[in-house]
Amino acid sequence: MTIPFSPSPEIAPQSAMITERAVVRPAYAIIPGAAIKENVRSILPGWQGTRAWILAAPGIGHAVNFAQYLVYLDPDGGSARPEPQDEVQGFVYVLEGEVSLTLDGRKETLGPGRFAFVPAGLRWEVFNETDREARFLWLRKRFEPLGAARPAAIVGDERLLPRHTMPTSDAVSATCLIPTDDIAYDMHMNVVEFGPGTCISAVEAHVMEHGLYMLQGKGMYLLNETWHEVRAGDFIWMRAFCPQAYYAGGPEPTRYLLYKNVNRQIVL
């Protein structure tokens, strides 16, 4: 597996160009990797040796129902209580280095491509016990109960899971990191892959909200009526019903981590 990409947050010199691809609109937002700089990082209470950038939050727009973070841990950095809200579930996907994640008393070592789903209310902690920096994505979503059904914790490795090819091309596939046949889960996390020159073959407009982090490659993403060039390290938020499609360009496959909310009735 190609190592996922994460940006370097050095502050650009005064001679650098300040024109970039960041876009925030009512139906979508693009946060390019070039926007990940030291002067805009967030401090997370209860964390040590940590640099964090919040890629998505309700502040982007009225329709955002999750938060997504890009977290860098220095050696010995981390938190004994990462989640401050008992009603919020979490998902961690490692980009670089290794983190030690203790979930309900069980300790796991997560390297690139490994991940964990943490149900709401379950105690967990995460630390970097190595001598080099670790980087990971962290997604938080308020859990929507469905009767007595409760999702189970998951610790896994993307490389050990099956890839499901799409009907239109064997070069387009998805790896499902959360079970898609268990409605106890109110969210899915998938790694979607496109071979060079392949695409989403029809414009999609659906009720699911998306958070998308580009792990590898580059291409053109259609959002509403506008095509945007995106590449590894970029983040996209898409509101429900935002028209969307993707066309993979460049010499290597595109891979992205995709969040969507699922399995719940519309509350009126």
Short mmCIF file of C-alpha atoms in Angstrom, two decimals:
data_model
loop_
_atom_site.label_atom_id
_atom_site.label_comp_id
_atom_site.label_asym_id
_atom_site.label_seq_id
_atom_site.Cartn_x
_atom_site.Cartn_y
_atom_site.Cartn_z
CA MET A 1 0.00 0.00 0.00
CA THR A 2 1.28 3.47 -0.86
CA ILE A 3 1.91 5.54 2.27
CA PRO A 4 -0.95 8.05 2.65
CA PHE A 5 -0.02 11.70 2.23
CA SER A 6 -0.11 14.33 4.95
CA PRO A 7 1.10 17.92 4.49
CA SER A 8 4.06 19.61 6.17
CA PRO A 9 2.89 22.64 8.16
CA GLU A 10 5.91 24.96 7.75
CA ILE A 11 5.01 28.64 7.47
CA ALA A 12 5.59 29.86 3.92
CA PRO A 13 8.10 32.69 3.33
CA GLN A 14 7.01 36.22 2.45
CA SER A 15 8.05 35.55 -1.16
CA ALA A 16 5.50 32.75 -1.53
CA MET A 17 2.38 33.13 -3.64
CA ILE A 18 -0.81 33.45 -1.61
CA THR A 19 -3.23 32.47 -4.36
CA GLU A 20 -4.50 28.97 -3.56
CA ARG A 21 -7.42 26.61 -4.03
CA ALA A 22 -9.25 27.01 -0.72
CA VAL A 23 -13.00 27.34 -1.27
CA VAL A 24 -15.85 27.67 1.26
CA ARG A 25 -19.36 27.74 -0.18
CA PRO A 26 -22.79 26.90 1.25
CA ALA A 27 -22.86 23.40 -0.25
CA TYR A 28 -19.18 22.42 -0.03
CA ALA A 29 -15.69 23.43 1.05
CA ILE A 30 -12.18 22.56 -0.07
CA ILE A 31 -9.35 22.88 2.45
CA PRO A 32 -6.11 22.29 0.49
CA GLY A 33 -3.09 20.70 2.10
CA ALA A 34 -1.21 23.96 1.51
CA ALA A 35 -3.51 25.61 4.09
CA ILE A 36 -2.13 23.38 6.87
CA LYS A 37 0.30 25.84 8.48
CA GLU A 38 1.62 26.30 12.00
CA ASN A 39 -0.03 29.69 12.41
CA VAL A 40 -3.55 28.23 12.04
CA ARG A 41 -3.29 25.09 14.15
CA SER A 42 -5.69 24.43 17.02
CA ILE A 43 -4.95 23.68 20.66
CA LEU A 44 -6.93 20.71 21.95
CA PRO A 45 -7.63 20.75 25.72
CA GLY A 46 -6.40 17.59 27.43
CA TRP A 47 -3.79 16.82 24.78
CA GLN A 48 0.00 17.11 25.11
CA GLY A 49 2.69 17.29 22.43
CA THR A 50 -0.04 17.74 19.83
CA ARG A 51 -0.61 19.90 16.79
CA ALA A 52 -4.09 19.78 15.28
CA TRP A 53 -5.93 21.32 12.35
CA ILE A 54 -9.73 21.17 12.25
CA LEU A 55 -10.76 20.42 8.66
CA ALA A 56 -14.54 20.31 9.19
CA ALA A 57 -16.83 21.62 11.91
CA PRO A 58 -20.27 23.27 12.13
CA GLY A 59 -18.49 26.58 11.56
CA ILE A 60 -18.12 25.76 7.84
CA GLY A 61 -21.89 25.87 7.33
CA HIS A 62 -25.23 25.26 8.97
CA ALA A 63 -25.49 21.72 7.56
CA VAL A 64 -22.25 20.24 9.00
CA ASN A 65 -23.01 17.41 11.43
CA PHE A 66 -19.52 16.10 12.18
CA ALA A 67 -15.99 17.31 12.92
CA GLN A 68 -12.79 16.09 11.31
CA TYR A 69 -9.25 16.76 12.52
CA LEU A 70 -5.73 16.29 11.17
CA VAL A 71 -3.62 15.47 14.24
CA TYR A 72 0.18 15.40 14.55
CA LEU A 73 1.64 13.83 17.70
CA ASP A 74 5.21 14.49 18.83
CA PRO A 75 7.03 11.66 20.65
CA ASP A 76 5.24 11.18 24.00
CA GLY A 77 2.33 13.29 22.73
CA GLY A 78 -1.30 12.28 23.04
CA SER A 79 -4.26 12.25 25.40
CA ALA A 80 -5.64 10.03 28.17
CA ARG A 81 -9.15 11.32 27.40
CA PRO A 82 -9.40 12.44 23.77
CA GLU A 83 -13.20 12.65 23.58
CA PRO A 84 -14.84 15.19 25.93
CA GLN A 85 -18.45 14.22 25.06
CA ASP A 86 -19.91 10.83 26.03
CA GLU A 87 -22.52 10.99 23.25
CA VAL A 88 -19.89 11.37 20.50
CA GLN A 89 -18.29 8.48 18.61
CA GLY A 90 -14.93 8.61 16.88
CA PHE A 91 -12.89 7.19 14.03
CA VAL A 92 -9.07 7.27 13.80
CA TYR A 93 -7.08 6.54 10.60
CA VAL A 94 -3.28 6.65 10.75
CA LEU A 95 -1.40 8.44 7.97
CA GLU A 96 2.23 8.30 9.15
CA GLY A 97 4.20 6.85 12.05
CA GLU A 98 2.61 4.79 14.81
CA VAL A 99 0.21 5.51 17.64
CA SER A 100 -0.66 3.40 20.66
CA LEU A 101 -4.42 3.36 21.11
CA THR A 102 -5.98 1.87 24.23
CA LEU A 103 -9.63 1.03 23.72
CA ASP A 104 -11.66 -0.16 26.70
CA GLY A 105 -8.46 -1.40 28.36
CA ARG A 106 -7.02 -3.16 25.28
CA LYS A 107 -3.88 -1.63 23.77
CA GLU A 108 -3.30 -1.61 20.01
CA THR A 109 -0.46 -0.27 17.84
CA LEU A 110 -1.72 1.48 14.72
CA GLY A 111 0.53 2.26 11.75
CA PRO A 112 -0.28 3.70 8.30
CA GLY A 113 -3.54 2.30 6.94
CA ARG A 114 -4.70 0.98 10.31
CA PHE A 115 -7.79 2.43 11.93
CA ALA A 116 -10.14 2.29 14.90
CA PHE A 117 -13.83 3.02 15.41
CA VAL A 118 -14.69 4.10 18.96
CA PRO A 119 -18.37 3.86 19.99
CA ALA A 120 -19.89 6.71 21.95
CA GLY A 121 -19.26 6.49 25.67
CA LEU A 122 -16.35 4.01 25.42
CA ARG A 123 -13.20 5.14 27.22
CA TRP A 124 -10.09 5.36 25.06
CA GLU A 125 -6.68 7.02 24.92
CA VAL A 126 -4.03 7.59 22.28
CA PHE A 127 -0.30 8.30 22.59
CA ASN A 128 2.82 8.34 20.45
CA GLU A 129 5.27 6.02 22.18
CA THR A 130 7.87 6.16 19.39
CA ASP A 131 10.75 8.56 18.73
CA ARG A 132 9.24 10.05 15.56
CA GLU A 133 6.18 12.11 14.74
CA ALA A 134 2.85 10.36 14.12
CA ARG A 135 0.00 11.75 12.00
CA PHE A 136 -3.63 10.65 11.85
CA LEU A 137 -7.13 11.69 10.89
CA TRP A 138 -9.77 11.84 13.62
CA LEU A 139 -13.48 12.10 12.85
CA ARG A 140 -16.11 12.83 15.52
CA LYS A 141 -19.88 12.41 15.14
CA ARG A 142 -22.71 12.50 17.65
CA PHE A 143 -24.20 9.00 17.80
CA GLU A 144 -27.84 8.66 16.71
CA PRO A 145 -29.35 5.76 18.73
CA LEU A 146 -31.60 3.22 17.01
CA GLY A 147 -33.55 1.35 19.67
CA ALA A 148 -31.28 -0.89 21.72
CA ALA A 149 -28.77 -1.42 18.89
CA ARG A 150 -25.23 -0.29 19.73
CA PRO A 151 -22.22 -0.52 17.40
CA ALA A 152 -19.16 -2.49 18.48
CA ALA A 153 -15.64 -1.11 18.61
CA ILE A 154 -13.45 -1.87 15.60
CA VAL A 155 -9.67 -2.01 15.19
CA GLY A 156 -8.54 -2.97 11.71
CA ASP A 157 -6.10 -2.74 8.83
CA GLU A 158 -7.26 -1.44 5.47
CA ARG A 159 -4.85 -3.78 3.66
CA LEU A 160 -6.50 -6.88 5.13
CA LEU A 161 -10.02 -5.99 4.01
CA PRO A 162 -11.59 -6.88 0.65
CA ARG A 163 -11.83 -4.30 -2.11
CA HIS A 164 -15.21 -4.15 -3.81
CA THR A 165 -14.96 -3.14 -7.46
CA MET A 166 -17.61 -0.94 -9.04
CA PRO A 167 -19.90 -2.21 -11.85
CA THR A 168 -18.54 0.33 -14.32
CA SER A 169 -14.82 -0.53 -13.98
CA ASP A 170 -12.55 -3.01 -12.24
CA ALA A 171 -10.17 -0.07 -11.69
CA VAL A 172 -12.67 1.71 -9.39
CA SER A 173 -13.12 0.15 -5.95
CA ALA A 174 -14.07 0.77 -2.34
CA THR A 175 -12.76 -0.77 0.87
CA CYS A 176 -15.35 -0.59 3.66
CA LEU A 177 -13.75 0.04 7.05
CA ILE A 178 -17.08 -0.10 8.95
CA PRO A 179 -19.60 -2.91 8.28
CA THR A 180 -22.18 -1.80 5.74
CA ASP A 181 -24.72 -4.48 6.66
CA ASP A 182 -25.12 -3.56 10.36
CA ILE A 183 -27.58 -0.72 10.97
CA ALA A 184 -26.29 -0.25 14.51
CA TYR A 185 -23.66 1.95 12.82
CA ASP A 186 -24.90 5.38 11.74
CA MET A 187 -21.80 6.15 9.68
CA HIS A 188 -19.54 4.53 7.09
CA MET A 189 -15.86 5.09 6.40
CA ASN A 190 -14.54 3.86 3.05
CA VAL A 191 -11.26 4.06 1.17
CA VAL A 192 -12.21 4.69 -2.46
CA GLU A 193 -9.69 4.08 -5.24
CA PHE A 194 -9.69 5.17 -8.89
CA GLY A 195 -7.22 4.04 -11.54
CA PRO A 196 -5.80 6.85 -13.72
CA GLY A 197 -8.42 8.04 -16.20
CA THR A 198 -11.39 6.48 -14.39
CA CYS A 199 -14.28 8.40 -12.91
CA ILE A 200 -17.57 8.47 -11.04
CA SER A 201 -19.60 7.76 -14.14
CA ALA A 202 -22.73 9.74 -13.16
CA VAL A 203 -23.24 12.92 -11.18
CA GLU A 204 -24.40 11.99 -7.68
CA ALA A 205 -26.84 14.04 -5.57
CA HIS A 206 -27.88 12.26 -2.38
CA VAL A 207 -28.88 12.74 1.24
CA MET A 208 -25.53 11.64 2.71
CA GLU A 209 -23.08 14.29 3.89
CA HIS A 210 -19.40 13.66 3.08
CA GLY A 211 -15.99 14.37 4.51
CA LEU A 212 -13.29 13.38 2.02
CA TYR A 213 -9.51 13.36 2.58
CA MET A 214 -7.26 12.79 -0.43
CA LEU A 215 -4.70 10.11 0.49
CA GLN A 216 -2.99 9.77 -2.89
CA GLY A 217 -3.10 11.04 -6.47
CA LYS A 218 -4.87 13.96 -8.08
CA GLY A 219 -7.84 14.70 -10.30
CA MET A 220 -10.87 16.89 -10.92
CA TYR A 221 -13.80 16.98 -8.49
CA LEU A 222 -17.21 18.29 -9.58
CA LEU A 223 -18.99 20.15 -6.76
CA ASN A 224 -22.28 21.80 -7.66
CA GLU A 225 -21.58 23.10 -11.17
CA THR A 226 -17.82 23.72 -10.77
CA TRP A 227 -14.84 21.43 -11.39
CA HIS A 228 -11.96 21.77 -8.92
CA GLU A 229 -8.47 20.31 -9.18
CA VAL A 230 -7.61 18.36 -6.02
CA ARG A 231 -4.61 16.35 -4.92
CA ALA A 232 -3.18 14.32 -2.04
CA GLY A 233 -3.50 16.21 1.24
CA ASP A 234 -6.66 18.12 0.29
CA PHE A 235 -9.91 17.85 2.25
CA ILE A 236 -13.45 18.27 0.87
CA TRP A 237 -16.68 18.74 2.80
CA MET A 238 -19.89 18.09 0.83
CA ARG A 239 -23.35 18.98 2.13
CA ALA A 240 -26.28 16.61 1.58
CA PHE A 241 -27.56 16.75 -2.01
CA CYS A 242 -24.49 18.62 -3.31
CA PRO A 243 -24.03 17.39 -6.91
CA GLN A 244 -20.69 15.61 -7.14
CA ALA A 245 -18.47 13.53 -9.43
CA TYR A 246 -14.76 12.74 -9.75
CA TYR A 247 -12.33 12.23 -12.64
CA ALA A 248 -8.92 10.74 -11.78
CA GLY A 249 -5.89 12.29 -13.47
CA GLY A 250 -2.14 11.99 -13.14
CA PRO A 251 0.14 8.94 -13.41
CA GLU A 252 -0.90 7.14 -10.21
CA PRO A 253 -4.21 5.95 -8.72
CA THR A 254 -6.33 8.24 -6.59
CA ARG A 255 -7.18 7.06 -3.09
CA TYR A 256 -9.36 8.94 -0.63
CA LEU A 257 -10.91 8.33 2.79
CA LEU A 258 -14.65 9.01 2.64
CA TYR A 259 -17.10 9.56 5.50
CA LYS A 260 -20.87 9.47 5.12
CA ASN A 261 -23.83 9.33 7.50
CA VAL A 262 -26.17 6.37 6.93
CA ASN A 263 -28.85 4.04 8.34
CA ARG A 264 -31.14 6.56 10.00
CA GLN A 265 -34.60 7.90 9.22
CA ILE A 266 -35.05 11.60 8.43
CA VAL A 267 -36.17 13.50 11.51
CA LEU A 268 -38.91 16.02 10.65
#
